[in-house]
Amino acid sequence: MASNIKSKSTAFVTILVTILIVIVLNLISLNVFARWDVTEKGKYSISETSREIIASLDDRLTIKVFFTEDLPAPHNSDRRYLLDLLDDFKAYSNGMMNYEVLDPEKREVARQAASYQIQPVRFDIRGTTKAETILGYKALVLLYAGRQEVMPFIMNMDNFEYEFIKLVKRLQNPAKPKIGFTVGHGEPRIDSGLTVAASFISENFEPVPLATSELARIPDDIEALMVVAPTREFSEYEVYLLDQYLMRGGKIGFFMNGIKIDRQTNTLSEITTGLESLMNHLGVQINRDFVIDKSCYRYTNMRRVEGGVVPETIEVPFFINIIRFNKDHILTEFQKSLTMIGASSLDTTMAVQDGVKREVLFTTTEKSGSISGNVAARLSMISESDYDKSKLPLSVVLSGHFESYFANRVIPDFNPVDTNVRVDIPEKQDKSIDTRVLVVGNGNFFDDDAANDRQGRFNQNFVFLNNAVDWMAQDEDMISIRSKGNLYNPFEKLVSEKGQTTIKLINIVAMPFLVIVAGLIRWRVKRAAKRRAAA
């Protein structure tokens, strides 16, 4: 009897202590926030950069969530994930962020959504016997310091953190930095040839065309300068313009071809831009060649033979798939691939100036080569012996304090279009402040032809373009956030076919078996304990 009373008392005390521990843990959790994410690069946790941006809010940020419940798959799981992320942001906001979830089924809420230009979206529901369509909402409104930003439809939760933080930064700093694009040397323009790229860039920056032949100085409000696929020469004074822009701390991206492809005549010719000496001075040069690689585009062709046709795989060796990236540089840390047609290799054998760091961003594979000279003829008869090179550099970055190419040279003459206007030439600077240069041996990988490819083979190129502009404009905090949505490691790529089968069998058979075994062991232990108590 006494033993029974003692056992009940022990159980009561254990339950009471457990309840008290749960209460204490809940009280602690109100003030202490933590989570453990073991995915690659913490894909399902907000990044350190996002935390810092949210913590920097100096006014109240209010989020209105318009989200219909019970949406069909795959949208049905997004609501919980979205609210979890907003809870995380709120926890790091130092009390400056709050959100409210509104029910769009209510008429007054639907009217409120319409006032923010948010309209319901059609969702397809496919059942076993019929298919139907419903209207629903997946939208956010951000209100901050008398300004507002709207996310009218949350397309992809994998990229939600980037899209959300981008809007928060825009609310904090409404003015967009300017990104200049040189024109007048055969370059594609942001209104013709680079329209899609310009639309991507314009989300965070203002793309601006710059006719450098008409300028005495590149404006100081140009955050970074893009030189994209020129086919004609820059004048000596224009070279001086770029040099002095760099000396003042400007950032330059050279996206250059060594060989020009004329799509109308299907001819190839070497390109001279007048920038060769400047780039050599900086520590890199664009080779006048075409890179070929075994990692390239392939397609199946049906070849006629006697009695029918047989499929054969055709390689396009100058249509290369780039897969070797510098994972130690923020620009390419998350990059999975790039696709380029007619890329040129870079010569990195020249010395780099003191105080300047040169880093290779990506290269060809171990089985590659370069075609020069009579390129058109050589490309038509490529053999295995042509793949005699390995890891050819295709892009480099240079950063640090540069010496001017014109340090010991006379300032070139400036010949303005309007000779009646007196122009004061700025004083020459011989040493730069800390700045950076990006060089890529291809200028067409993000043009409109690439953007409009129906097979989507160039999609990853625009991820790199956005990251490149952020890096040059020193907005690196957005690179790591955007790139989290670029982490794609499908099961079949990480595990062999045999390994997949083994893991599936473990999940289907082994796990239930282990649960049964654990249950049997627990039953035997309890049974043995009862026997000992009875004895």
Short mmCIF file of C-alpha atoms in Angstrom, two decimals:
data_model
loop_
_atom_site.label_atom_id
_atom_site.label_comp_id
_atom_site.label_asym_id
_atom_site.label_seq_id
_atom_site.Cartn_x
_atom_site.Cartn_y
_atom_site.Cartn_z
CA MET A 1 0.00 0.00 0.00
CA ALA A 2 2.77 2.42 0.99
CA SER A 3 4.67 1.52 -2.18
CA ASN A 4 1.59 2.32 -4.29
CA ILE A 5 1.13 5.72 -2.57
CA LYS A 6 4.83 6.52 -3.06
CA SER A 7 4.62 5.62 -6.76
CA LYS A 8 1.59 7.89 -7.27
CA SER A 9 3.30 10.75 -5.43
CA THR A 10 6.38 10.39 -7.61
CA ALA A 11 4.26 10.43 -10.75
CA PHE A 12 2.40 13.54 -9.55
CA VAL A 13 5.65 15.36 -8.77
CA THR A 14 7.10 14.35 -12.19
CA ILE A 15 4.03 15.69 -14.01
CA LEU A 16 4.09 18.91 -11.98
CA VAL A 17 7.83 19.48 -12.65
CA THR A 18 7.28 18.80 -16.37
CA ILE A 19 4.47 21.35 -16.53
CA LEU A 20 6.62 23.93 -14.73
CA ILE A 21 9.54 23.30 -17.15
CA VAL A 22 7.23 23.76 -20.16
CA ILE A 23 5.89 27.03 -18.68
CA VAL A 24 9.42 28.34 -18.02
CA LEU A 25 10.59 27.37 -21.52
CA ASN A 26 7.61 29.16 -23.05
CA LEU A 27 8.34 32.30 -21.02
CA ILE A 28 11.98 32.19 -22.12
CA SER A 29 10.96 31.69 -25.76
CA LEU A 30 9.04 34.97 -25.69
CA ASN A 31 12.33 36.84 -25.37
CA VAL A 32 14.83 34.42 -26.89
CA PHE A 33 14.61 33.44 -30.55
CA ALA A 34 16.65 30.71 -32.22
CA ARG A 35 16.35 28.13 -34.93
CA TRP A 36 18.47 25.34 -36.37
CA ASP A 37 18.61 24.98 -40.15
CA VAL A 38 20.82 22.21 -41.54
CA THR A 39 20.04 22.86 -45.23
CA GLU A 40 22.73 24.10 -47.64
CA LYS A 41 23.60 27.73 -46.82
CA GLY A 42 20.62 27.87 -44.43
CA LYS A 43 18.13 27.97 -47.27
CA TYR A 44 15.12 27.93 -44.95
CA SER A 45 16.40 30.53 -42.51
CA ILE A 46 16.70 34.25 -43.15
CA SER A 47 20.26 35.35 -43.84
CA GLU A 48 22.47 37.48 -41.63
CA THR A 49 22.17 40.31 -44.14
CA SER A 50 18.36 40.23 -43.94
CA ARG A 51 18.53 40.34 -40.15
CA GLU A 52 20.78 43.40 -40.28
CA ILE A 53 18.49 45.20 -42.73
CA ILE A 54 15.39 44.46 -40.66
CA ALA A 55 17.22 45.47 -37.47
CA SER A 56 18.15 48.81 -39.10
CA LEU A 57 14.52 49.96 -39.43
CA ASP A 58 14.13 53.40 -37.87
CA ASP A 59 10.38 53.65 -38.43
CA ARG A 60 7.51 51.22 -38.05
CA LEU A 61 7.12 48.70 -40.88
CA THR A 62 3.60 47.31 -41.23
CA ILE A 63 2.87 44.30 -43.41
CA LYS A 64 -0.63 43.53 -44.65
CA VAL A 65 -0.98 39.89 -45.75
CA PHE A 66 -3.75 39.08 -48.21
CA PHE A 67 -3.70 35.28 -48.42
CA THR A 68 -6.62 33.00 -49.20
CA GLU A 69 -6.84 29.89 -47.02
CA ASP A 70 -7.14 26.39 -48.50
CA LEU A 71 -5.50 27.18 -51.83
CA PRO A 72 -4.76 24.16 -54.04
CA ALA A 73 -1.31 22.53 -54.11
CA PRO A 74 1.45 23.63 -54.30
CA HIS A 75 0.21 26.96 -52.87
CA ASN A 76 -1.50 25.42 -49.83
CA SER A 77 1.78 24.98 -47.92
CA ASP A 78 3.06 28.47 -48.77
CA ARG A 79 0.82 30.24 -46.23
CA ARG A 80 2.41 28.56 -43.20
CA TYR A 81 5.91 29.03 -44.61
CA LEU A 82 5.22 32.71 -45.32
CA LEU A 83 3.95 33.36 -41.79
CA ASP A 84 6.95 31.54 -40.31
CA LEU A 85 9.30 33.82 -42.29
CA LEU A 86 7.38 36.93 -41.24
CA ASP A 87 7.63 35.75 -37.62
CA ASP A 88 11.39 35.50 -38.09
CA PHE A 89 11.62 38.99 -39.56
CA LYS A 90 9.48 40.35 -36.74
CA ALA A 91 11.74 38.73 -34.14
CA TYR A 92 14.80 40.53 -35.54
CA SER A 93 13.11 43.91 -36.06
CA ASN A 94 13.57 45.20 -32.50
CA GLY A 95 9.84 45.78 -32.29
CA MET A 96 9.77 47.93 -35.46
CA MET A 97 7.91 45.43 -37.66
CA ASN A 98 4.44 43.99 -37.35
CA TYR A 99 2.12 42.13 -39.69
CA GLU A 100 -1.56 41.33 -39.92
CA VAL A 101 -3.21 38.53 -41.87
CA LEU A 102 -6.40 39.66 -43.58
CA ASP A 103 -9.18 37.42 -44.86
CA PRO A 104 -9.82 38.30 -48.52
CA GLU A 105 -13.15 36.44 -48.38
CA LYS A 106 -14.54 39.42 -46.50
CA ARG A 107 -15.87 42.08 -48.83
CA GLU A 108 -14.22 45.01 -47.02
CA VAL A 109 -10.83 43.22 -47.15
CA ALA A 110 -11.21 42.57 -50.88
CA ARG A 111 -11.97 46.27 -51.36
CA GLN A 112 -8.88 47.16 -49.34
CA ALA A 113 -6.76 44.85 -51.54
CA ALA A 114 -8.17 46.53 -54.65
CA SER A 115 -7.16 49.92 -53.26
CA TYR A 116 -3.53 48.66 -53.37
CA GLN A 117 -4.01 47.49 -56.99
CA ILE A 118 -4.11 43.85 -55.86
CA GLN A 119 -6.45 41.64 -57.86
CA PRO A 120 -7.49 38.03 -57.22
CA VAL A 121 -5.65 35.33 -59.18
CA ARG A 122 -7.14 32.20 -60.74
CA PHE A 123 -6.04 28.89 -59.21
CA ASP A 124 -6.74 25.55 -60.91
CA ILE A 125 -8.08 22.66 -58.81
CA ARG A 126 -7.76 19.27 -60.46
CA GLY A 127 -9.69 16.49 -58.81
CA THR A 128 -10.10 12.84 -59.72
CA THR A 129 -13.35 13.44 -61.59
CA LYS A 130 -13.38 17.11 -62.49
CA ALA A 131 -11.34 20.29 -62.71
CA GLU A 132 -12.42 23.72 -61.51
CA THR A 133 -11.02 27.20 -60.97
CA ILE A 134 -11.17 29.41 -57.88
CA LEU A 135 -10.12 33.01 -57.24
CA GLY A 136 -7.67 33.70 -54.46
CA TYR A 137 -4.96 36.00 -53.10
CA LYS A 138 -1.23 35.60 -52.34
CA ALA A 139 -0.12 39.19 -51.82
CA LEU A 140 1.65 41.57 -49.43
CA VAL A 141 1.61 45.30 -48.83
CA LEU A 142 4.51 46.98 -47.01
CA LEU A 143 3.90 50.36 -45.34
CA TYR A 144 6.84 52.39 -44.03
CA ALA A 145 7.49 56.08 -43.35
CA GLY A 146 4.50 57.20 -45.40
CA ARG A 147 5.58 55.07 -48.38
CA GLN A 148 4.27 51.75 -49.65
CA GLU A 149 5.43 48.83 -51.76
CA VAL A 150 3.23 46.03 -53.05
CA MET A 151 3.95 42.39 -53.84
CA PRO A 152 0.77 41.66 -55.86
CA PHE A 153 1.43 37.92 -56.17
CA ILE A 154 3.98 35.76 -54.37
CA MET A 155 5.11 33.55 -57.21
CA ASN A 156 7.94 31.59 -55.64
CA MET A 157 8.54 31.15 -51.91
CA ASP A 158 12.13 30.03 -52.60
CA ASN A 159 12.88 33.62 -53.67
CA PHE A 160 10.57 35.36 -51.21
CA GLU A 161 13.30 36.56 -48.83
CA TYR A 162 15.11 38.39 -51.63
CA GLU A 163 11.93 39.97 -53.02
CA PHE A 164 10.83 41.04 -49.53
CA ILE A 165 14.17 42.55 -48.50
CA LYS A 166 14.44 44.29 -51.88
CA LEU A 167 11.15 46.09 -51.15
CA VAL A 168 12.27 46.94 -47.60
CA LYS A 169 15.50 48.49 -48.95
CA ARG A 170 13.50 50.42 -51.55
CA LEU A 171 11.27 51.82 -48.79
CA GLN A 172 14.33 52.86 -46.80
CA ASN A 173 16.09 54.43 -49.82
CA PRO A 174 13.65 55.28 -52.63
CA ALA A 175 16.29 56.81 -54.95
CA LYS A 176 17.88 54.25 -57.27
CA PRO A 177 21.64 54.36 -57.99
CA LYS A 178 22.53 54.84 -61.67
CA ILE A 179 24.29 52.22 -63.79
CA GLY A 180 25.86 53.58 -67.00
CA PHE A 181 26.04 51.72 -70.31
CA THR A 182 28.49 52.99 -72.93
CA VAL A 183 27.04 53.57 -76.43
CA GLY A 184 28.46 54.67 -79.76
CA HIS A 185 30.85 51.76 -80.43
CA GLY A 186 28.45 49.14 -81.79
CA GLU A 187 27.23 48.10 -78.33
CA PRO A 188 23.69 46.80 -77.87
CA ARG A 189 21.58 49.48 -76.19
CA ILE A 190 19.37 49.27 -73.13
CA ASP A 191 16.41 50.19 -75.37
CA SER A 192 17.43 47.86 -78.20
CA GLY A 193 19.38 44.67 -77.64
CA LEU A 194 19.58 44.78 -73.83
CA THR A 195 15.94 45.52 -73.01
CA VAL A 196 15.43 42.40 -70.86
CA ALA A 197 18.72 42.87 -69.01
CA ALA A 198 17.83 46.53 -68.39
CA SER A 199 14.45 45.52 -66.97
CA PHE A 200 16.16 43.14 -64.53
CA ILE A 201 18.67 45.79 -63.47
CA SER A 202 16.00 48.50 -63.16
CA GLU A 203 14.43 46.68 -60.21
CA ASN A 204 17.22 48.07 -58.02
CA PHE A 205 19.12 50.52 -60.24
CA GLU A 206 18.50 53.07 -62.99
CA PRO A 207 20.17 52.03 -66.28
CA VAL A 208 21.53 55.07 -68.14
CA PRO A 209 23.03 55.20 -71.70
CA LEU A 210 26.29 57.16 -71.88
CA ALA A 211 27.62 58.49 -75.20
CA THR A 212 31.21 58.75 -73.98
CA SER A 213 32.36 60.49 -77.18
CA GLU A 214 30.30 63.53 -76.12
CA LEU A 215 31.44 63.64 -72.47
CA ALA A 216 34.35 65.47 -70.88
CA ARG A 217 33.81 63.49 -67.69
CA ILE A 218 31.74 60.49 -66.67
CA PRO A 219 29.19 61.85 -64.16
CA ASP A 220 29.95 61.18 -60.52
CA ASP A 221 26.43 59.85 -59.88
CA ILE A 222 27.14 56.81 -62.10
CA GLU A 223 27.56 54.04 -59.53
CA ALA A 224 29.05 51.57 -62.02
CA LEU A 225 29.84 51.54 -65.74
CA MET A 226 29.06 48.67 -68.14
CA VAL A 227 31.03 48.25 -71.37
CA VAL A 228 29.05 45.58 -73.24
CA ALA A 229 30.15 43.98 -76.52
CA PRO A 230 31.67 46.99 -78.36
CA THR A 231 32.68 46.30 -81.97
CA ARG A 232 34.26 49.67 -82.84
CA GLU A 233 37.15 51.58 -81.29
CA PHE A 234 37.00 53.99 -78.38
CA SER A 235 38.92 57.19 -78.98
CA GLU A 236 42.00 57.89 -76.88
CA TYR A 237 40.09 60.49 -74.90
CA GLU A 238 37.30 57.98 -74.19
CA VAL A 239 39.92 55.58 -72.84
CA TYR A 240 41.09 58.46 -70.65
CA LEU A 241 37.48 58.95 -69.48
CA LEU A 242 37.25 55.32 -68.33
CA ASP A 243 40.67 55.49 -66.70
CA GLN A 244 39.82 58.63 -64.72
CA TYR A 245 36.38 57.30 -63.77
CA LEU A 246 38.19 54.33 -62.25
CA MET A 247 40.66 56.65 -60.48
CA ARG A 248 37.74 58.44 -58.79
CA GLY A 249 36.47 55.13 -57.40
CA GLY A 250 34.11 54.21 -60.23
CA LYS A 251 33.52 50.51 -60.92
CA ILE A 252 33.71 49.13 -64.46
CA GLY A 253 32.41 45.90 -65.98
CA PHE A 254 34.01 44.88 -69.29
CA PHE A 255 31.85 42.30 -71.11
CA MET A 256 33.90 41.87 -74.29
CA ASN A 257 34.15 39.62 -77.32
CA GLY A 258 37.45 38.82 -78.98
CA ILE A 259 35.68 37.68 -82.14
CA LYS A 260 32.70 39.35 -83.80
CA ILE A 261 29.89 37.15 -85.12
CA ASP A 262 27.95 38.66 -88.01
CA ARG A 263 24.65 36.76 -87.89
CA GLN A 264 23.51 38.16 -91.25
CA THR A 265 26.54 36.99 -93.24
CA ASN A 266 27.63 34.16 -90.89
CA THR A 267 31.17 35.54 -90.88
CA LEU A 268 33.67 35.94 -88.04
CA SER A 269 36.23 38.70 -87.59
CA GLU A 270 38.62 39.89 -84.87
CA ILE A 271 37.57 42.90 -82.81
CA THR A 272 39.73 45.90 -81.91
CA THR A 273 38.18 48.25 -79.34
CA GLY A 274 41.01 50.60 -78.42
CA LEU A 275 40.72 49.41 -74.82
CA GLU A 276 43.38 46.72 -75.15
CA SER A 277 46.26 48.76 -73.66
CA LEU A 278 44.16 49.98 -70.73
CA MET A 279 43.03 46.46 -69.86
CA ASN A 280 46.56 45.12 -70.20
CA HIS A 281 47.67 47.86 -67.80
CA LEU A 282 44.98 46.71 -65.33
CA GLY A 283 46.19 43.11 -65.52
CA VAL A 284 44.03 41.22 -68.03
CA GLN A 285 43.47 40.93 -71.77
CA ILE A 286 40.70 39.53 -73.99
CA ASN A 287 42.16 36.97 -76.40
CA ARG A 288 40.95 37.00 -80.01
CA ASP A 289 39.81 33.38 -79.97
CA PHE A 290 36.77 31.13 -79.60
CA VAL A 291 36.72 28.80 -76.62
CA ILE A 292 35.56 25.22 -77.18
CA ASP A 293 34.65 22.79 -74.42
CA LYS A 294 33.43 19.23 -74.05
CA SER A 295 30.91 20.70 -71.62
CA CYS A 296 28.73 22.07 -74.39
CA TYR A 297 25.27 22.09 -75.93
CA ARG A 298 24.17 18.84 -77.57
CA TYR A 299 21.19 17.95 -79.66
CA THR A 300 19.90 14.82 -81.38
CA ASN A 301 19.85 14.65 -85.15
CA MET A 302 18.10 11.92 -87.14
CA ARG A 303 20.62 10.74 -89.75
CA ARG A 304 19.37 8.98 -92.83
CA VAL A 305 20.91 5.59 -93.50
CA GLU A 306 20.03 2.78 -95.80
CA GLY A 307 16.76 1.36 -94.55
CA GLY A 308 15.71 4.30 -92.38
CA VAL A 309 17.11 6.82 -89.93
CA VAL A 310 19.27 6.57 -86.82
CA PRO A 311 19.63 9.14 -84.02
CA GLU A 312 23.02 10.75 -83.49
CA THR A 313 24.18 13.24 -80.88
CA ILE A 314 25.63 16.46 -82.29
CA GLU A 315 27.96 18.58 -80.16
CA VAL A 316 28.23 22.37 -80.57
CA PRO A 317 31.63 22.88 -78.91
CA PHE A 318 31.60 26.70 -78.94
CA PHE A 319 28.12 26.73 -77.29
CA ILE A 320 29.63 26.08 -73.89
CA ASN A 321 28.15 25.21 -70.50
CA ILE A 322 30.30 26.72 -67.75
CA ILE A 323 30.31 24.70 -64.55
CA ARG A 324 33.66 25.56 -62.90
CA PHE A 325 33.22 28.52 -60.52
CA ASN A 326 35.26 30.19 -57.81
CA LYS A 327 33.26 29.26 -54.71
CA ASP A 328 35.41 31.55 -52.54
CA HIS A 329 34.11 34.72 -54.23
CA ILE A 330 30.70 36.10 -53.35
CA LEU A 331 29.93 36.76 -57.03
CA THR A 332 30.06 33.08 -57.97
CA GLU A 333 29.68 31.31 -54.64
CA PHE A 334 26.15 30.13 -55.48
CA GLN A 335 26.37 30.11 -59.28
CA LYS A 336 25.47 26.71 -60.72
CA SER A 337 26.02 27.26 -64.44
CA LEU A 338 26.43 29.79 -67.24
CA THR A 339 25.88 29.38 -70.97
CA MET A 340 27.87 31.28 -73.60
CA ILE A 341 28.22 31.19 -77.36
CA GLY A 342 31.58 32.24 -78.78
CA ALA A 343 33.31 33.09 -75.50
CA SER A 344 36.90 34.32 -75.61
CA SER A 345 39.55 33.27 -73.13
CA LEU A 346 41.42 35.78 -70.96
CA ASP A 347 45.16 36.30 -70.78
CA THR A 348 46.12 36.64 -67.13
CA THR A 349 49.88 36.23 -67.54
CA MET A 350 50.70 39.94 -67.25
CA ALA A 351 51.75 41.35 -63.90
CA VAL A 352 49.20 42.89 -61.57
CA GLN A 353 49.91 46.30 -60.02
CA ASP A 354 50.94 46.54 -56.37
CA GLY A 355 47.86 46.93 -54.21
CA VAL A 356 45.59 45.18 -56.74
CA LYS A 357 44.15 41.69 -56.27
CA ARG A 358 43.22 39.56 -59.30
CA GLU A 359 40.84 36.60 -58.91
CA VAL A 360 39.53 34.20 -61.57
CA LEU A 361 35.74 33.79 -61.32
CA PHE A 362 35.10 30.90 -63.72
CA THR A 363 36.94 28.78 -66.25
CA THR A 364 36.40 26.09 -68.84
CA THR A 365 36.57 22.43 -67.82
CA GLU A 366 39.64 20.20 -67.94
CA LYS A 367 38.76 19.18 -71.51
CA SER A 368 38.68 22.38 -73.53
CA GLY A 369 40.59 24.40 -76.10
CA SER A 370 40.72 27.66 -78.05
CA ILE A 371 40.36 28.30 -81.76
CA SER A 372 42.10 31.29 -83.31
CA GLY A 373 43.35 32.41 -86.71
CA ASN A 374 40.89 31.30 -89.38
CA VAL A 375 38.21 30.62 -86.77
CA ALA A 376 35.31 29.90 -89.16
CA ALA A 377 37.26 27.22 -91.02
CA ARG A 378 38.71 25.71 -87.85
CA LEU A 379 35.30 25.40 -86.18
CA SER A 380 34.04 23.26 -89.05
CA MET A 381 36.65 20.53 -88.50
CA ILE A 382 37.24 20.25 -84.75
CA SER A 383 38.83 17.00 -83.60
CA GLU A 384 39.71 15.50 -80.23
CA SER A 385 43.23 16.91 -80.50
CA ASP A 386 41.79 20.44 -80.31
CA TYR A 387 40.72 19.85 -76.69
CA ASP A 388 44.29 20.27 -75.47
CA LYS A 389 43.78 22.94 -72.78
CA SER A 390 42.38 22.93 -69.27
CA LYS A 391 40.65 25.51 -67.11
CA LEU A 392 40.96 28.50 -69.43
CA PRO A 393 40.02 31.71 -67.57
CA LEU A 394 36.79 33.27 -68.85
CA SER A 395 36.24 35.94 -66.20
CA VAL A 396 38.34 37.77 -63.61
CA VAL A 397 37.79 40.47 -61.02
CA LEU A 398 40.41 43.02 -60.02
CA SER A 399 40.10 45.06 -56.85
CA GLY A 400 42.25 47.49 -54.92
CA HIS A 401 44.10 50.74 -55.62
CA PHE A 402 44.96 51.16 -59.31
CA GLU A 403 47.57 53.38 -60.93
CA SER A 404 46.36 55.46 -63.85
CA TYR A 405 47.25 54.29 -67.36
CA PHE A 406 47.84 57.97 -68.12
CA ALA A 407 50.05 58.64 -65.06
CA ASN A 408 53.06 59.41 -67.26
CA ARG A 409 51.15 60.34 -70.39
CA VAL A 410 49.73 63.58 -71.79
CA ILE A 411 45.98 64.04 -71.49
CA PRO A 412 44.47 63.33 -74.94
CA ASP A 413 42.64 66.09 -76.77
CA PHE A 414 38.90 66.29 -76.31
CA ASN A 415 36.90 67.16 -79.40
CA PRO A 416 33.33 67.99 -78.35
CA VAL A 417 30.46 67.65 -80.79
CA ASP A 418 29.50 71.29 -80.20
CA THR A 419 32.74 73.22 -80.72
CA ASN A 420 31.11 76.44 -79.51
CA VAL A 421 30.82 75.09 -75.97
CA ARG A 422 33.87 75.59 -73.75
CA VAL A 423 34.65 72.46 -71.74
CA ASP A 424 36.91 72.37 -68.72
CA ILE A 425 38.88 69.12 -68.58
CA PRO A 426 39.05 67.79 -64.98
CA GLU A 427 42.45 67.54 -63.37
CA LYS A 428 44.11 64.19 -63.91
CA GLN A 429 44.33 61.71 -61.02
CA ASP A 430 47.21 59.22 -60.99
CA LYS A 431 46.07 56.86 -58.20
CA SER A 432 42.64 55.45 -57.46
CA ILE A 433 40.84 54.98 -54.21
CA ASP A 434 39.73 51.41 -53.46
CA THR A 435 37.62 50.21 -56.39
CA ARG A 436 36.91 47.17 -58.57
CA VAL A 437 36.81 45.92 -62.16
CA LEU A 438 35.01 42.91 -63.65
CA VAL A 439 36.09 41.35 -66.96
CA VAL A 440 34.13 38.66 -68.83
CA GLY A 441 35.24 37.20 -72.16
CA ASN A 442 31.78 37.43 -73.70
CA GLY A 443 29.44 40.36 -74.32
CA ASN A 444 26.31 38.66 -75.60
CA PHE A 445 25.37 36.17 -72.90
CA PHE A 446 22.66 38.45 -71.45
CA ASP A 447 21.43 40.20 -74.59
CA ASP A 448 17.85 39.96 -75.87
CA ASP A 449 18.63 36.92 -78.05
CA ALA A 450 19.75 35.05 -74.93
CA ALA A 451 16.78 36.30 -72.91
CA ASN A 452 14.29 35.15 -75.56
CA ASP A 453 15.68 31.63 -75.88
CA ARG A 454 12.61 29.40 -75.68
CA GLN A 455 14.48 26.56 -74.01
CA GLY A 456 15.61 28.79 -71.15
CA ARG A 457 19.24 27.80 -71.61
CA PHE A 458 20.51 31.25 -70.63
CA ASN A 459 18.38 31.80 -67.50
CA GLN A 460 21.31 31.43 -65.10
CA ASN A 461 23.16 34.17 -67.01
CA PHE A 462 20.76 36.77 -65.66
CA VAL A 463 21.36 35.59 -62.09
CA PHE A 464 25.05 36.31 -62.68
CA LEU A 465 24.27 39.67 -64.33
CA ASN A 466 22.24 40.85 -61.33
CA ASN A 467 24.95 39.69 -58.93
CA ALA A 468 27.63 41.38 -61.05
CA VAL A 469 25.83 44.73 -60.98
CA ASP A 470 25.30 44.41 -57.21
CA TRP A 471 28.99 43.60 -56.73
CA MET A 472 30.17 46.51 -58.86
CA ALA A 473 27.75 48.88 -57.14
CA GLN A 474 28.96 47.49 -53.81
CA ASP A 475 25.51 46.26 -52.85
CA GLU A 476 26.88 42.83 -51.97
CA ASP A 477 24.36 42.23 -49.22
CA MET A 478 21.71 41.39 -51.83
CA ILE A 479 23.86 38.79 -53.62
CA SER A 480 23.76 36.17 -50.87
CA ILE A 481 20.01 36.65 -50.37
CA ARG A 482 19.14 36.39 -54.07
CA SER A 483 21.42 33.41 -54.57
CA LYS A 484 19.66 31.33 -51.89
CA GLY A 485 16.84 30.91 -54.41
CA ASN A 486 19.45 29.61 -56.84
CA LEU A 487 20.31 26.58 -54.70
CA TYR A 488 18.98 23.64 -56.65
CA ASN A 489 20.33 20.22 -55.78
CA PRO A 490 17.81 17.65 -56.97
CA PHE A 491 17.90 14.21 -55.38
CA GLU A 492 18.93 12.46 -58.60
CA LYS A 493 21.96 14.77 -58.99
CA LEU A 494 23.24 14.18 -55.45
CA VAL A 495 22.69 10.40 -55.21
CA SER A 496 23.31 7.64 -57.73
CA GLU A 497 20.41 5.57 -59.05
CA LYS A 498 21.45 2.63 -56.88
CA GLY A 499 21.75 4.92 -53.87
CA GLN A 500 18.28 6.34 -54.50
CA THR A 501 16.78 2.83 -54.43
CA THR A 502 18.60 2.03 -51.17
CA ILE A 503 17.39 5.22 -49.47
CA LYS A 504 13.81 4.63 -50.62
CA LEU A 505 13.87 1.09 -49.20
CA ILE A 506 15.22 2.45 -45.90
CA ASN A 507 12.38 4.96 -45.72
CA ILE A 508 9.71 2.41 -46.66
CA VAL A 509 10.89 -0.70 -44.78
CA ALA A 510 13.68 0.04 -42.34
CA MET A 511 12.11 2.96 -40.46
CA PRO A 512 8.83 1.15 -39.61
CA PHE A 513 10.90 -1.93 -38.67
CA LEU A 514 12.98 0.15 -36.25
CA VAL A 515 9.83 1.57 -34.65
CA ILE A 516 8.45 -1.98 -34.15
CA VAL A 517 11.76 -3.16 -32.67
CA ALA A 518 11.86 -0.17 -30.30
CA GLY A 519 8.30 -0.95 -29.22
CA LEU A 520 9.14 -4.61 -28.58
CA ILE A 521 12.22 -3.67 -26.54
CA ARG A 522 10.19 -1.23 -24.45
CA TRP A 523 7.49 -3.88 -23.88
CA ARG A 524 10.07 -6.47 -22.77
CA VAL A 525 11.74 -3.97 -20.40
CA LYS A 526 8.41 -3.03 -18.79
CA ARG A 527 7.39 -6.69 -18.52
CA ALA A 528 10.67 -7.58 -16.83
CA ALA A 529 10.25 -4.66 -14.41
CA LYS A 530 6.76 -5.87 -13.43
CA ARG A 531 8.08 -9.38 -12.80
CA ARG A 532 10.82 -8.03 -10.56
CA ALA A 533 8.26 -5.91 -8.65
CA ALA A 534 5.96 -8.92 -8.21
CA ALA A 535 8.84 -11.05 -6.90
#
